[in-house]
JSON list of C-alpha atoms in Angstrom, two decimals:
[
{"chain": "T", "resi": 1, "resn": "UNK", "atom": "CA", "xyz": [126.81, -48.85, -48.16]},
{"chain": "T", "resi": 2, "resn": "UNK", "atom": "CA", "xyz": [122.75, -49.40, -47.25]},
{"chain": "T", "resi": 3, "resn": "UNK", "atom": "CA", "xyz": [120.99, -52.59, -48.01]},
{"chain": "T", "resi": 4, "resn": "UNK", "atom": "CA", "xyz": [117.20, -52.41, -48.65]},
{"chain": "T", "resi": 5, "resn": "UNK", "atom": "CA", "xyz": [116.30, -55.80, -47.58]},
{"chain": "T", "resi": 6, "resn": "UNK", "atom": "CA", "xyz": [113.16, -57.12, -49.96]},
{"chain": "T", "resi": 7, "resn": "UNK", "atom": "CA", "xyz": [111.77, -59.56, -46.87]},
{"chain": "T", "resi": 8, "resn": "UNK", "atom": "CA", "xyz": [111.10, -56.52, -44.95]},
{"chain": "T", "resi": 9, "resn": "UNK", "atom": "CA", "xyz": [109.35, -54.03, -47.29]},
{"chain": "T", "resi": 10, "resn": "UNK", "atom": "CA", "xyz": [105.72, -54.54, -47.22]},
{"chain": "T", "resi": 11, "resn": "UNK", "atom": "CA", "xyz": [103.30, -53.76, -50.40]},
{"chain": "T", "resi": 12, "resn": "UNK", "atom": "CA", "xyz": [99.24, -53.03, -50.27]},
{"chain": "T", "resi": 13, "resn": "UNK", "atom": "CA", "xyz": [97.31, -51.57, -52.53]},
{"chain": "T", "resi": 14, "resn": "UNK", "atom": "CA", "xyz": [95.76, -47.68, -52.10]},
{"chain": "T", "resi": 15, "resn": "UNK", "atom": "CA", "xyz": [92.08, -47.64, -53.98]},
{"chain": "T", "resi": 16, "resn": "UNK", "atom": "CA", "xyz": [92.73, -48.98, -57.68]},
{"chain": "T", "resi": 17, "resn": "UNK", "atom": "CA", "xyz": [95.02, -47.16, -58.96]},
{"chain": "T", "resi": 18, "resn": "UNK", "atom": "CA", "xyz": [97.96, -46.93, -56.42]},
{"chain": "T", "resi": 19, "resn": "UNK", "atom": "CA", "xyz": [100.06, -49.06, -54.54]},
{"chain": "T", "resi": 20, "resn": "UNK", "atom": "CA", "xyz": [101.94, -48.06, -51.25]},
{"chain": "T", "resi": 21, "resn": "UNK", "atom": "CA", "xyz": [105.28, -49.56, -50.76]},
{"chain": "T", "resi": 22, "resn": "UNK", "atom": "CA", "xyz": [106.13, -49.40, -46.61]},
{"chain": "T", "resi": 23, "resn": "UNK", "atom": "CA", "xyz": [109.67, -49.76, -45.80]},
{"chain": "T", "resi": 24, "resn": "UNK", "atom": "CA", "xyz": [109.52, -49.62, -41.73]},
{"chain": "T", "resi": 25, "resn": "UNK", "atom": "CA", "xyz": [107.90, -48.02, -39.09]},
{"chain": "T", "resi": 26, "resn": "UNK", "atom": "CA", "xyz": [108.55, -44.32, -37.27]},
{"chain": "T", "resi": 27, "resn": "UNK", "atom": "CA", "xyz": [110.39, -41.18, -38.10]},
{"chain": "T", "resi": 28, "resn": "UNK", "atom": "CA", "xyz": [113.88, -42.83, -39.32]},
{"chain": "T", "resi": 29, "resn": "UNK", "atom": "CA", "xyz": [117.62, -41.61, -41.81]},
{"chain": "T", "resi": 30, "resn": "UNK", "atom": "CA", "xyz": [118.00, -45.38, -42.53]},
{"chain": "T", "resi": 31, "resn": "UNK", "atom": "CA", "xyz": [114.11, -45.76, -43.61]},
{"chain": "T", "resi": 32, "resn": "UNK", "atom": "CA", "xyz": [114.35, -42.11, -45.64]},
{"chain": "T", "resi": 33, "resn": "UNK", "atom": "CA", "xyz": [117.50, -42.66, -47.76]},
{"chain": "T", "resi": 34, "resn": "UNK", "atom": "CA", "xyz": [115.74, -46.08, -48.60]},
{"chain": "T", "resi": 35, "resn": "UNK", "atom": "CA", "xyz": [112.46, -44.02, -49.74]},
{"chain": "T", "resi": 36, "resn": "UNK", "atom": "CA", "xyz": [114.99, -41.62, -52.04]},
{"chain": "T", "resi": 37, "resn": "UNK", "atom": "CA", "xyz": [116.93, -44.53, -53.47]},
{"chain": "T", "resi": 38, "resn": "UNK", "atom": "CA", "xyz": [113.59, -45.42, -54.85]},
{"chain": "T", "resi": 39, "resn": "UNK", "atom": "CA", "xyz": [112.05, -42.38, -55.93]},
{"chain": "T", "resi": 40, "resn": "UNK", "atom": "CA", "xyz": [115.56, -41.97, -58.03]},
{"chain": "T", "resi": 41, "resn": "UNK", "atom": "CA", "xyz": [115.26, -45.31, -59.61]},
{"chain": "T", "resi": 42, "resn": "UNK", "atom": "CA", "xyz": [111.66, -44.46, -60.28]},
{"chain": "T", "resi": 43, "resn": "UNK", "atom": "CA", "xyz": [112.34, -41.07, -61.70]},
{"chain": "T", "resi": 44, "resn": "UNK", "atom": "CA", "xyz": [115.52, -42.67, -64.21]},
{"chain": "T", "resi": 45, "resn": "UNK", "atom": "CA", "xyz": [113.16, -45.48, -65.18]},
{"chain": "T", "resi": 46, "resn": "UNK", "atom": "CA", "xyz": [109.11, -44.51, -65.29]},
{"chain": "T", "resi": 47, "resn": "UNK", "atom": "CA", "xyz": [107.05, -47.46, -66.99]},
{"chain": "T", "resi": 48, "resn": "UNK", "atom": "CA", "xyz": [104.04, -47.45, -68.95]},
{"chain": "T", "resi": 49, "resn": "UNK", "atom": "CA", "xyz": [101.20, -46.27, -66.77]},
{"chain": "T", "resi": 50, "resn": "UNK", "atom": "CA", "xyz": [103.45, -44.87, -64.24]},
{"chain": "T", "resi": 51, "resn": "UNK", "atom": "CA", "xyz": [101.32, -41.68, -63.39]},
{"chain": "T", "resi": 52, "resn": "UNK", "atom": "CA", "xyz": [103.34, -39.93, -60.08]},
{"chain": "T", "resi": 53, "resn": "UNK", "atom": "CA", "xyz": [104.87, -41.03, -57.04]},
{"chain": "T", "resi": 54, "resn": "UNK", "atom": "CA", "xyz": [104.54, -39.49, -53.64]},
{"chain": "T", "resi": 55, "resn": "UNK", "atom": "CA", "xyz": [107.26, -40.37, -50.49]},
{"chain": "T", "resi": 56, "resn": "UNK", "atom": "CA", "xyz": [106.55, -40.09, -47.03]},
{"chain": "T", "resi": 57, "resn": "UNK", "atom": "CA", "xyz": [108.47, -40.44, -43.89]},
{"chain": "T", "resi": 58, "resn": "UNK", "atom": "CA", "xyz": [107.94, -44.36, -44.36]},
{"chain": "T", "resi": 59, "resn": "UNK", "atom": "CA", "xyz": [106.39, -45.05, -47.43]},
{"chain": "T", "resi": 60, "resn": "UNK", "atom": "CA", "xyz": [106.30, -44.12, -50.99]},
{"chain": "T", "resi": 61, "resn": "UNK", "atom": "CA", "xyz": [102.85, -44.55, -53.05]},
{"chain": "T", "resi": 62, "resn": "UNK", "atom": "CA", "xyz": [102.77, -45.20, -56.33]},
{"chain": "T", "resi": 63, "resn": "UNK", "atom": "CA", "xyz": [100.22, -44.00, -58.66]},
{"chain": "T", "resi": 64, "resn": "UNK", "atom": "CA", "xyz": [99.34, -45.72, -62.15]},
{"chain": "T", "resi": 65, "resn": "UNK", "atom": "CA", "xyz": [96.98, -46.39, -64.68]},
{"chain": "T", "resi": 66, "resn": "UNK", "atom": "CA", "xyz": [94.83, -48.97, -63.81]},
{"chain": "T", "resi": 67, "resn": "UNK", "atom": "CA", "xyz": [93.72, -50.24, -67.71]},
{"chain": "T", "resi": 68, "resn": "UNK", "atom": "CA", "xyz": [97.28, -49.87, -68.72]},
{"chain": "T", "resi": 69, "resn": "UNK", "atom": "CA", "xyz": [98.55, -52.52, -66.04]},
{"chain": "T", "resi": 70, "resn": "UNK", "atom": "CA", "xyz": [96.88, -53.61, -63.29]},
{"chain": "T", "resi": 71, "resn": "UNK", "atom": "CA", "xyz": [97.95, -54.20, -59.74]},
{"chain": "T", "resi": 72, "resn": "UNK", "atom": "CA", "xyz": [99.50, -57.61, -59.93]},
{"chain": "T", "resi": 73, "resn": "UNK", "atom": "CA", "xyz": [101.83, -56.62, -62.57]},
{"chain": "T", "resi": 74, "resn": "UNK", "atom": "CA", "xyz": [102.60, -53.57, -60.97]},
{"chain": "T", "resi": 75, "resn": "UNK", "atom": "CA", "xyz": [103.35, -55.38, -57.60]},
{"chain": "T", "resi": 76, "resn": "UNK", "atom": "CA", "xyz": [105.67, -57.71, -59.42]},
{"chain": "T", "resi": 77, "resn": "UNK", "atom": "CA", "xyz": [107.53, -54.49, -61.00]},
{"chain": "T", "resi": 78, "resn": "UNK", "atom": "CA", "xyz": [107.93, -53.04, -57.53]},
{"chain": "T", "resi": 79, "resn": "UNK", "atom": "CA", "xyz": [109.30, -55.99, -56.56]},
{"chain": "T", "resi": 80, "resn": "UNK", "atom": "CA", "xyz": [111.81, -56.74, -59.11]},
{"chain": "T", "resi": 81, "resn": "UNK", "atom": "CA", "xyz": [112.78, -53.09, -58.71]},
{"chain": "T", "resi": 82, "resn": "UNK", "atom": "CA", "xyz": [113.09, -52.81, -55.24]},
{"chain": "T", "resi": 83, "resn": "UNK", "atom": "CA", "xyz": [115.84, -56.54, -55.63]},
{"chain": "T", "resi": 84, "resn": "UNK", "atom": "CA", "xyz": [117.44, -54.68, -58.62]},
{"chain": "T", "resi": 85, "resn": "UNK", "atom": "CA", "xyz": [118.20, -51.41, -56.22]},
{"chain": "T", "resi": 86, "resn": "UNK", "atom": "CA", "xyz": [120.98, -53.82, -54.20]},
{"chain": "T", "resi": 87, "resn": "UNK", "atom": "CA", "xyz": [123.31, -51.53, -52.07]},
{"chain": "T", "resi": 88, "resn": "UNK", "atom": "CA", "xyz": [122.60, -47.87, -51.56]},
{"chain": "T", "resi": 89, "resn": "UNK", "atom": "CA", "xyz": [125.38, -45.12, -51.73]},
{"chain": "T", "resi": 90, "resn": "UNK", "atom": "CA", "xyz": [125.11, -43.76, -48.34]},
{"chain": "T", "resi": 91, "resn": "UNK", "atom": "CA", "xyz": [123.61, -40.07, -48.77]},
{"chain": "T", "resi": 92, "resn": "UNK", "atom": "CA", "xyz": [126.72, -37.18, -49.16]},
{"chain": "T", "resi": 93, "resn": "UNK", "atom": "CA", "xyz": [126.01, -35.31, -45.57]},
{"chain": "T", "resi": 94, "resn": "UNK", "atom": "CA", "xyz": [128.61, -32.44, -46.43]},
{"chain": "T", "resi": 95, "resn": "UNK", "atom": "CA", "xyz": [126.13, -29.67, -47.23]},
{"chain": "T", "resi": 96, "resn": "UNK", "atom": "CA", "xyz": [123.82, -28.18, -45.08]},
{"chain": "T", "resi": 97, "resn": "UNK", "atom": "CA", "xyz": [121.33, -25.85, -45.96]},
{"chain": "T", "resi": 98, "resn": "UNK", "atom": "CA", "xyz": [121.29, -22.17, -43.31]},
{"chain": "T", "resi": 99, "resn": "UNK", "atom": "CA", "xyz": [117.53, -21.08, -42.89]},
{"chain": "T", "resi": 100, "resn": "UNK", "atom": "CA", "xyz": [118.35, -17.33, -41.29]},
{"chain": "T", "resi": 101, "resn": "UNK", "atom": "CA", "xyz": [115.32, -17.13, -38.52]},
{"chain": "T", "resi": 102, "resn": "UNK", "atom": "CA", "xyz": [113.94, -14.05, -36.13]},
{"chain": "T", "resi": 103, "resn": "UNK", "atom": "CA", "xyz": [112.70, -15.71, -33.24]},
{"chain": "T", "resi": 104, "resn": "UNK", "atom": "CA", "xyz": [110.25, -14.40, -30.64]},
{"chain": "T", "resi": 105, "resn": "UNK", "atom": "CA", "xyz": [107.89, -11.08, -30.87]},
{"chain": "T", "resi": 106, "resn": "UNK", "atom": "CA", "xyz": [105.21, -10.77, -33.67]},
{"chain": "T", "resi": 107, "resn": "UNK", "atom": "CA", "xyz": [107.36, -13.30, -35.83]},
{"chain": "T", "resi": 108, "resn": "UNK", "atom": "CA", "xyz": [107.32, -15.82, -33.24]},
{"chain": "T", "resi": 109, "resn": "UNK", "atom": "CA", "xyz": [104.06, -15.69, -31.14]},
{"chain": "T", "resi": 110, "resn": "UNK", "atom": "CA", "xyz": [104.38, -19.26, -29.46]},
{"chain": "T", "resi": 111, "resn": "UNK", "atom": "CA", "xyz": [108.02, -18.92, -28.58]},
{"chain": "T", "resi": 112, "resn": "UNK", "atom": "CA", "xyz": [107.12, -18.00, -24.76]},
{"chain": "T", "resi": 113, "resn": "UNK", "atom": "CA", "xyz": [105.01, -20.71, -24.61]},
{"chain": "T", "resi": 114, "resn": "UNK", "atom": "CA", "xyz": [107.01, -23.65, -25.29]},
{"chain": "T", "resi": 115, "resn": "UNK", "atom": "CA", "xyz": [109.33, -22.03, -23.25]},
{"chain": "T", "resi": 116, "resn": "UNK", "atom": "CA", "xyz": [106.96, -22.15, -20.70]},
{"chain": "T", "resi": 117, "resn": "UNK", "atom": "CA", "xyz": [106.10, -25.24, -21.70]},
{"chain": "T", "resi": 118, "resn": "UNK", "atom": "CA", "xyz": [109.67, -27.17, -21.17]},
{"chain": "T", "resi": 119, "resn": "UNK", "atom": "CA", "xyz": [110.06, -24.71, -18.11]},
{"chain": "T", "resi": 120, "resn": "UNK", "atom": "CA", "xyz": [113.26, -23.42, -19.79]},
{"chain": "T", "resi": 121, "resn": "UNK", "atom": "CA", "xyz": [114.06, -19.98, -20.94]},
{"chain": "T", "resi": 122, "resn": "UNK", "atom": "CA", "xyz": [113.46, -18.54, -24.55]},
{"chain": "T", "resi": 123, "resn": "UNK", "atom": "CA", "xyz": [117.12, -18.19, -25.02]},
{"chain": "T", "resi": 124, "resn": "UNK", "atom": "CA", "xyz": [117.75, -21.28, -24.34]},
{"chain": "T", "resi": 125, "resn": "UNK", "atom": "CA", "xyz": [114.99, -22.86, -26.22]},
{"chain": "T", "resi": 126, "resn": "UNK", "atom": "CA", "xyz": [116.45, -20.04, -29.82]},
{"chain": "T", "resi": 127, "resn": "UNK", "atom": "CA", "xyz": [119.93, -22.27, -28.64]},
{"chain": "T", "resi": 128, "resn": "UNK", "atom": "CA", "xyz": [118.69, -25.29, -28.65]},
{"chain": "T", "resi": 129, "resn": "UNK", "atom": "CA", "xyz": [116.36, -25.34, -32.16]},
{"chain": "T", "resi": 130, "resn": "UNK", "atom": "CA", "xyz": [119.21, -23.39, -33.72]},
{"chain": "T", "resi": 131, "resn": "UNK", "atom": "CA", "xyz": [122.23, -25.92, -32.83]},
{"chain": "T", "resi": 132, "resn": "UNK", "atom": "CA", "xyz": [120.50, -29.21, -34.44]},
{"chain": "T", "resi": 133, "resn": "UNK", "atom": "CA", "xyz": [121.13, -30.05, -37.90]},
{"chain": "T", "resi": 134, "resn": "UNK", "atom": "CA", "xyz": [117.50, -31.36, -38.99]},
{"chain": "T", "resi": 135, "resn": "UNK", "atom": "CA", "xyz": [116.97, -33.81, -41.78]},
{"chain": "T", "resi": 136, "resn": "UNK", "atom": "CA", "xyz": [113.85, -32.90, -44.48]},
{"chain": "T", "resi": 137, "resn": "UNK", "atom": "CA", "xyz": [111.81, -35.98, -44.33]},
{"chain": "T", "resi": 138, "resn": "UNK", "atom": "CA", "xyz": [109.42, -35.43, -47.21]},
{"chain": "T", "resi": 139, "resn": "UNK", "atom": "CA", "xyz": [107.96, -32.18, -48.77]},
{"chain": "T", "resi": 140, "resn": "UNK", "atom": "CA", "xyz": [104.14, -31.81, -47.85]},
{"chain": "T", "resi": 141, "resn": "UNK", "atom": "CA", "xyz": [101.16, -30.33, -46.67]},
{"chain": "T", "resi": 142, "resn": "UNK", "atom": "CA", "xyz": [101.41, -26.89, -49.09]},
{"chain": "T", "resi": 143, "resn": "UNK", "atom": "CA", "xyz": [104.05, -26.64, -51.57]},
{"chain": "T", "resi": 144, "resn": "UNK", "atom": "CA", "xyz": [107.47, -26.87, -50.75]},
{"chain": "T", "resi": 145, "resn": "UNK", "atom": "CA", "xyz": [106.21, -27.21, -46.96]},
{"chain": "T", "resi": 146, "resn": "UNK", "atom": "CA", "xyz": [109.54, -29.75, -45.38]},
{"chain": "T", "resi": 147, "resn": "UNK", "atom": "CA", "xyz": [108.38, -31.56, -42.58]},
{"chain": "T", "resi": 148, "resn": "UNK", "atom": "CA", "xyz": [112.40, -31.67, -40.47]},
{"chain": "T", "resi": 149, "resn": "UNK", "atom": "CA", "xyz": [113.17, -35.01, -38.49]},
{"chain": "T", "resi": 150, "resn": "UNK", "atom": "CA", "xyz": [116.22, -34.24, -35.78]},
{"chain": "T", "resi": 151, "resn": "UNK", "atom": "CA", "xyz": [114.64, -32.07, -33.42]},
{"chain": "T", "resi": 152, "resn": "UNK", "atom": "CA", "xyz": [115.41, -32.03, -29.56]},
{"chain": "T", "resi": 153, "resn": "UNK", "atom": "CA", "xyz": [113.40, -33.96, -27.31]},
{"chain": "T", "resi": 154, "resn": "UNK", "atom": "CA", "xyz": [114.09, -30.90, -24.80]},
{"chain": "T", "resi": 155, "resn": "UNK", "atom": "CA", "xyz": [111.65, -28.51, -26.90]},
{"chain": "T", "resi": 156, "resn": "UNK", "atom": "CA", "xyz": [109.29, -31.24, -28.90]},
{"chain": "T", "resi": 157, "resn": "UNK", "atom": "CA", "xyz": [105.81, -29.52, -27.85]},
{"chain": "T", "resi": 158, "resn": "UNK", "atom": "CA", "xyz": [102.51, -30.51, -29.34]},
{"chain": "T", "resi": 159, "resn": "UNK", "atom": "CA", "xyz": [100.50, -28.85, -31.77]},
{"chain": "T", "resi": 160, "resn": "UNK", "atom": "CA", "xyz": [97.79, -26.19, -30.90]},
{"chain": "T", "resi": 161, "resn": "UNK", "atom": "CA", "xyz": [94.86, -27.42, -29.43]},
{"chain": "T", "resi": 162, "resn": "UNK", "atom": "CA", "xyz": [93.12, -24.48, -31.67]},
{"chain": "T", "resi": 163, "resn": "UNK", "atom": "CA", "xyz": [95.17, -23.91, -35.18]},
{"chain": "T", "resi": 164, "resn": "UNK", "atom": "CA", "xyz": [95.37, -20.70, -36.44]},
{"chain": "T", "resi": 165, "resn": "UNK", "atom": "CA", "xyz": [93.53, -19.15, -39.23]},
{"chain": "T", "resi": 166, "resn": "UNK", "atom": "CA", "xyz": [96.54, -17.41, -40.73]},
{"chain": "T", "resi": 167, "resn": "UNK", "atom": "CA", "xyz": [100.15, -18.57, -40.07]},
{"chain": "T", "resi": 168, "resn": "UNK", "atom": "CA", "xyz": [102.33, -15.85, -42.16]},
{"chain": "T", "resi": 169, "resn": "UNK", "atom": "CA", "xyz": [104.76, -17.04, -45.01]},
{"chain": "T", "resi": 170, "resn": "UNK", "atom": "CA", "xyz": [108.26, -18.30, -43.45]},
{"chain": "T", "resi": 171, "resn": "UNK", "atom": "CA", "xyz": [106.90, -18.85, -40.08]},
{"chain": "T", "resi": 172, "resn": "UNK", "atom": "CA", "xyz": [109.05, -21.69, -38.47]},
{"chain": "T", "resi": 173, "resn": "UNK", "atom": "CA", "xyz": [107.20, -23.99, -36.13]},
{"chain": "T", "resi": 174, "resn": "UNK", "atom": "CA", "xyz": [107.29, -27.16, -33.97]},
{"chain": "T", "resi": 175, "resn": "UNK", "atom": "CA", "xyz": [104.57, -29.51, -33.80]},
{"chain": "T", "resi": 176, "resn": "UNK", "atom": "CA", "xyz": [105.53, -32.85, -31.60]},
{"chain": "T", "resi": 177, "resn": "UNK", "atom": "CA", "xyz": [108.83, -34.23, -32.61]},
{"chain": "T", "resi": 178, "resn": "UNK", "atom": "CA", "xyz": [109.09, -32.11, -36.03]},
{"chain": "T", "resi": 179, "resn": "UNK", "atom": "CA", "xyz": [109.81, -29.13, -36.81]},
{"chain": "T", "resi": 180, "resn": "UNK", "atom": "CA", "xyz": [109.29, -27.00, -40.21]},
{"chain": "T", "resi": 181, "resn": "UNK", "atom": "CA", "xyz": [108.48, -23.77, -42.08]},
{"chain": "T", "resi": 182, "resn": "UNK", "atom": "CA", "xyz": [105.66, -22.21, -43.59]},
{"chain": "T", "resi": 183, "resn": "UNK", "atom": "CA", "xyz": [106.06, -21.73, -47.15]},
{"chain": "T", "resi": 184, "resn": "UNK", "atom": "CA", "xyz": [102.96, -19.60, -47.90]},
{"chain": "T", "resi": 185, "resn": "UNK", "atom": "CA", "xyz": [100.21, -17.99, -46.11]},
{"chain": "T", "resi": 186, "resn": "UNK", "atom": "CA", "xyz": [98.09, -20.36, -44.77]},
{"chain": "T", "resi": 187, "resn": "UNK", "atom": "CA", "xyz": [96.09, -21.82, -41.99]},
{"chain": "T", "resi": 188, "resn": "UNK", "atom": "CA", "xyz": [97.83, -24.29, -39.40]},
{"chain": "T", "resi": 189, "resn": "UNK", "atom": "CA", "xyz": [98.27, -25.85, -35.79]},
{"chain": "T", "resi": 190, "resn": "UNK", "atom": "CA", "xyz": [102.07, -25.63, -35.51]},
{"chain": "T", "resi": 191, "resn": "UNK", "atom": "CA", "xyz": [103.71, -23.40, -32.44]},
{"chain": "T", "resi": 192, "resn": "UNK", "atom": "CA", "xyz": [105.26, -20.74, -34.19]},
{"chain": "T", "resi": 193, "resn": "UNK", "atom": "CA", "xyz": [108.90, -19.62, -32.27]},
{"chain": "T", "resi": 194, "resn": "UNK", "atom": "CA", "xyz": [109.92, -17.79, -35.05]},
{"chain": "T", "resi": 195, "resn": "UNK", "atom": "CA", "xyz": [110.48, -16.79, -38.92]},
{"chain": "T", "resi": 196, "resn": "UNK", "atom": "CA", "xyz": [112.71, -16.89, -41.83]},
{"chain": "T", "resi": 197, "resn": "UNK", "atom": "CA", "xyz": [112.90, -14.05, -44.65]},
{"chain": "T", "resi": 198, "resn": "UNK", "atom": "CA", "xyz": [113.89, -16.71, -47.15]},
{"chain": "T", "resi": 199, "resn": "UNK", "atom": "CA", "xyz": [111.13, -17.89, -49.45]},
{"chain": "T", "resi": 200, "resn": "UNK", "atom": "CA", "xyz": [110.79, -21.74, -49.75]},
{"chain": "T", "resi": 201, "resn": "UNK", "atom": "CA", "xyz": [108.57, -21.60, -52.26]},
{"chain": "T", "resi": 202, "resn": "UNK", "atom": "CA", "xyz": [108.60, -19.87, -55.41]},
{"chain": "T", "resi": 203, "resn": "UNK", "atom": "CA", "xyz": [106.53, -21.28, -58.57]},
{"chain": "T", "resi": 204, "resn": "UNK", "atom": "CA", "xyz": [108.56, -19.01, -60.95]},
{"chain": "T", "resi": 205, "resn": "UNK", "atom": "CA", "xyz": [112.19, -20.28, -60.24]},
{"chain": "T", "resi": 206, "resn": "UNK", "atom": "CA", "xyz": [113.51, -23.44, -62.20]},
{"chain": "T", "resi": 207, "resn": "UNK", "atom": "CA", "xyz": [113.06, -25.21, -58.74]},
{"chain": "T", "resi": 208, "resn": "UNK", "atom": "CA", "xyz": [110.21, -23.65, -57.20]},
{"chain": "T", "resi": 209, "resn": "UNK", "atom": "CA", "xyz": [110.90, -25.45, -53.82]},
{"chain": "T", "resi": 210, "resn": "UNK", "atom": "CA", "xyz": [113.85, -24.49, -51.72]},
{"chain": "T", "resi": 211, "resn": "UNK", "atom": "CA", "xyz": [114.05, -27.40, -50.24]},
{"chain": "T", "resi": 212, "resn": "UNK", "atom": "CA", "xyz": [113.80, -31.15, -51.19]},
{"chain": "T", "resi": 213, "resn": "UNK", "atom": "CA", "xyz": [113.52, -34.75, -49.17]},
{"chain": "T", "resi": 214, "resn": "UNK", "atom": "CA", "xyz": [117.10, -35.29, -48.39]},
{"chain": "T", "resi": 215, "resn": "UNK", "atom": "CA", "xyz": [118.60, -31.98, -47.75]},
{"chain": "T", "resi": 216, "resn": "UNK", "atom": "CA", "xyz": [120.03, -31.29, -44.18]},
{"chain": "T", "resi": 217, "resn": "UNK", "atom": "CA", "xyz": [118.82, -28.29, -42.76]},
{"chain": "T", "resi": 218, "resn": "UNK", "atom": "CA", "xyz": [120.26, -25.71, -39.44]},
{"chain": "T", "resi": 219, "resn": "UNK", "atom": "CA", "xyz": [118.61, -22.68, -38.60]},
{"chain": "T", "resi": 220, "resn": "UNK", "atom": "CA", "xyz": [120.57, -19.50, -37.75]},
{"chain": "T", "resi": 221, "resn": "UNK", "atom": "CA", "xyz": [119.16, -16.56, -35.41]},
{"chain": "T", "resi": 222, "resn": "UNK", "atom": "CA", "xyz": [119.27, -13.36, -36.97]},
{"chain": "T", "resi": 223, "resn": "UNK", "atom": "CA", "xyz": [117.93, -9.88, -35.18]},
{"chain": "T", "resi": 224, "resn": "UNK", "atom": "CA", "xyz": [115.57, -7.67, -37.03]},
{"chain": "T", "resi": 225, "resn": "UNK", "atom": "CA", "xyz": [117.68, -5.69, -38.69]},
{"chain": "T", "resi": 226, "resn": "UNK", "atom": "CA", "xyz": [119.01, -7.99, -40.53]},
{"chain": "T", "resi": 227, "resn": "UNK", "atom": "CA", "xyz": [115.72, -10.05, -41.86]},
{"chain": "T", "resi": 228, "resn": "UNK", "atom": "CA", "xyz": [114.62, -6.63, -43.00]},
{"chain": "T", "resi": 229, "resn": "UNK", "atom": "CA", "xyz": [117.72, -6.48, -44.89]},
{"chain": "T", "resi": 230, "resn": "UNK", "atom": "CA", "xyz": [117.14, -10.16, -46.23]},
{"chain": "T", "resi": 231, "resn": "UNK", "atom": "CA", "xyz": [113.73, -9.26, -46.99]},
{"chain": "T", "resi": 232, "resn": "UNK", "atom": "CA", "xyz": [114.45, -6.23, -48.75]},
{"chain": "T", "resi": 233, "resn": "UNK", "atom": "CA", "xyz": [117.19, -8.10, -50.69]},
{"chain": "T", "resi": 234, "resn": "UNK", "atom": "CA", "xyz": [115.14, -10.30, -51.88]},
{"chain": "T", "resi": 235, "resn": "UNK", "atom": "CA", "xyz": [112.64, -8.27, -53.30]},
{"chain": "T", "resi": 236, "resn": "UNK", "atom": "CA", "xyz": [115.41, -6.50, -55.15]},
{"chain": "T", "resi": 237, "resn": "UNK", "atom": "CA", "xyz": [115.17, -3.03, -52.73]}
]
């Protein structure tokens, strides 16, 4: 079992209507399955002039009505809530989530140069990304965009000095010590190794977000043949 220890979470208001709840500091499991324990309680018990909530890798904000309640009351709430929340069911890590991915060529125009950049080869950089099992931090960004904690120091790379106008739908990236994927077409600084033919985001399925904070993630490398199949599958040719 996890323990959310009240002495160590720290509270400050965001403008006047929000109020950010900090549980730690850095990129951390322990710090994340605290952050989902809350956003649970908070979506199996919403208050009056509870508007939305919003985690992040160490925080959660809290958005509310300010001339329903105002912040005093609200910071007691949190409190009380966070002391109710006791011990923490430690998350279930037996699923994990395959993103198929063609690295390299048009799909992956970056993958050279991290290569380059960790003076290793590109097959050994596909091996490397591909063999981690990556946590999804928080959702962000674009819709259904998961920013993955787990990856290798051995390929972390920073982000593009210059981002791109255009990074394609599915492109899979690494930016410092995350890695994630492009749900839709838009513009970005990531180093793009490679792609997925799965969409992540899809606003006419019941969840229109493949992915969610919490899931555990692996990616698989698949040749071209078969993320034209994927592709084609998907789009019901």
């Amino acid at each position: 079992m996890i323990s959310i220890n009240p002495s160590l979470v720290q509270y400050y208001p965001l403008g006047d209507s929000a109020i950010v709840i900090q549980f730690g500091e850095g990129v951390n499991p322990l710090i994340n399955t605290q952050i989902r324990a809350v956003t649970a309680w908070l979506d199996e018990y919403t208050f009056e002039g509870f508007v939305e909530y919003v985690p992040a890798f160490t925080t959660i904000t809290v958005y509310y009505e300010p001339w329903i309640l105002d912040y005093k009351e609200l910071l007691s709430l949190m409190k009380e809530m966070i002391a109710d929340i006791g011990e923490i069911q430690e998350p279930d890590e037996s699923g994990i989530i395959e993103i198929p991915v063609l690295y390299g060529a048009e799909q992956g125009p970056d993958l050279q140069y991290v290569a380059d950049f960790h003076q290793i080869s590109t097959a050994e950089l596909i091996s490397v990304h591909s063999q981690a099992v990556y946590l999804v931090y928080m959702i962000g960004f674009v819709p259904g965009f998961p920013y993955l904690g787990g990856l290798d120091e051995r390929i972390a790379t920073p982000r593009k000095d210059v981002p791109r106008s255009v990074v394609p739908a599915g492109s899979v990236g690494i930016a410092g010590q995350q890695t994630g994927v492009y749900p839709i077409e838009t513009p970005g600084g990531w180093q793009i190794i490679g792609r997925t033919p799965l969409n992540l985001f899809d606003p006419d399925r019941a969840a229109p977000a493949l992915l969610k904070a919490g899931d555990r993630v692996r990616f698989k490398a698949i040749d071209q043949t078969t993320f034209i199949e994927i592709k084609g599958a998907k789009h019901g040719h």
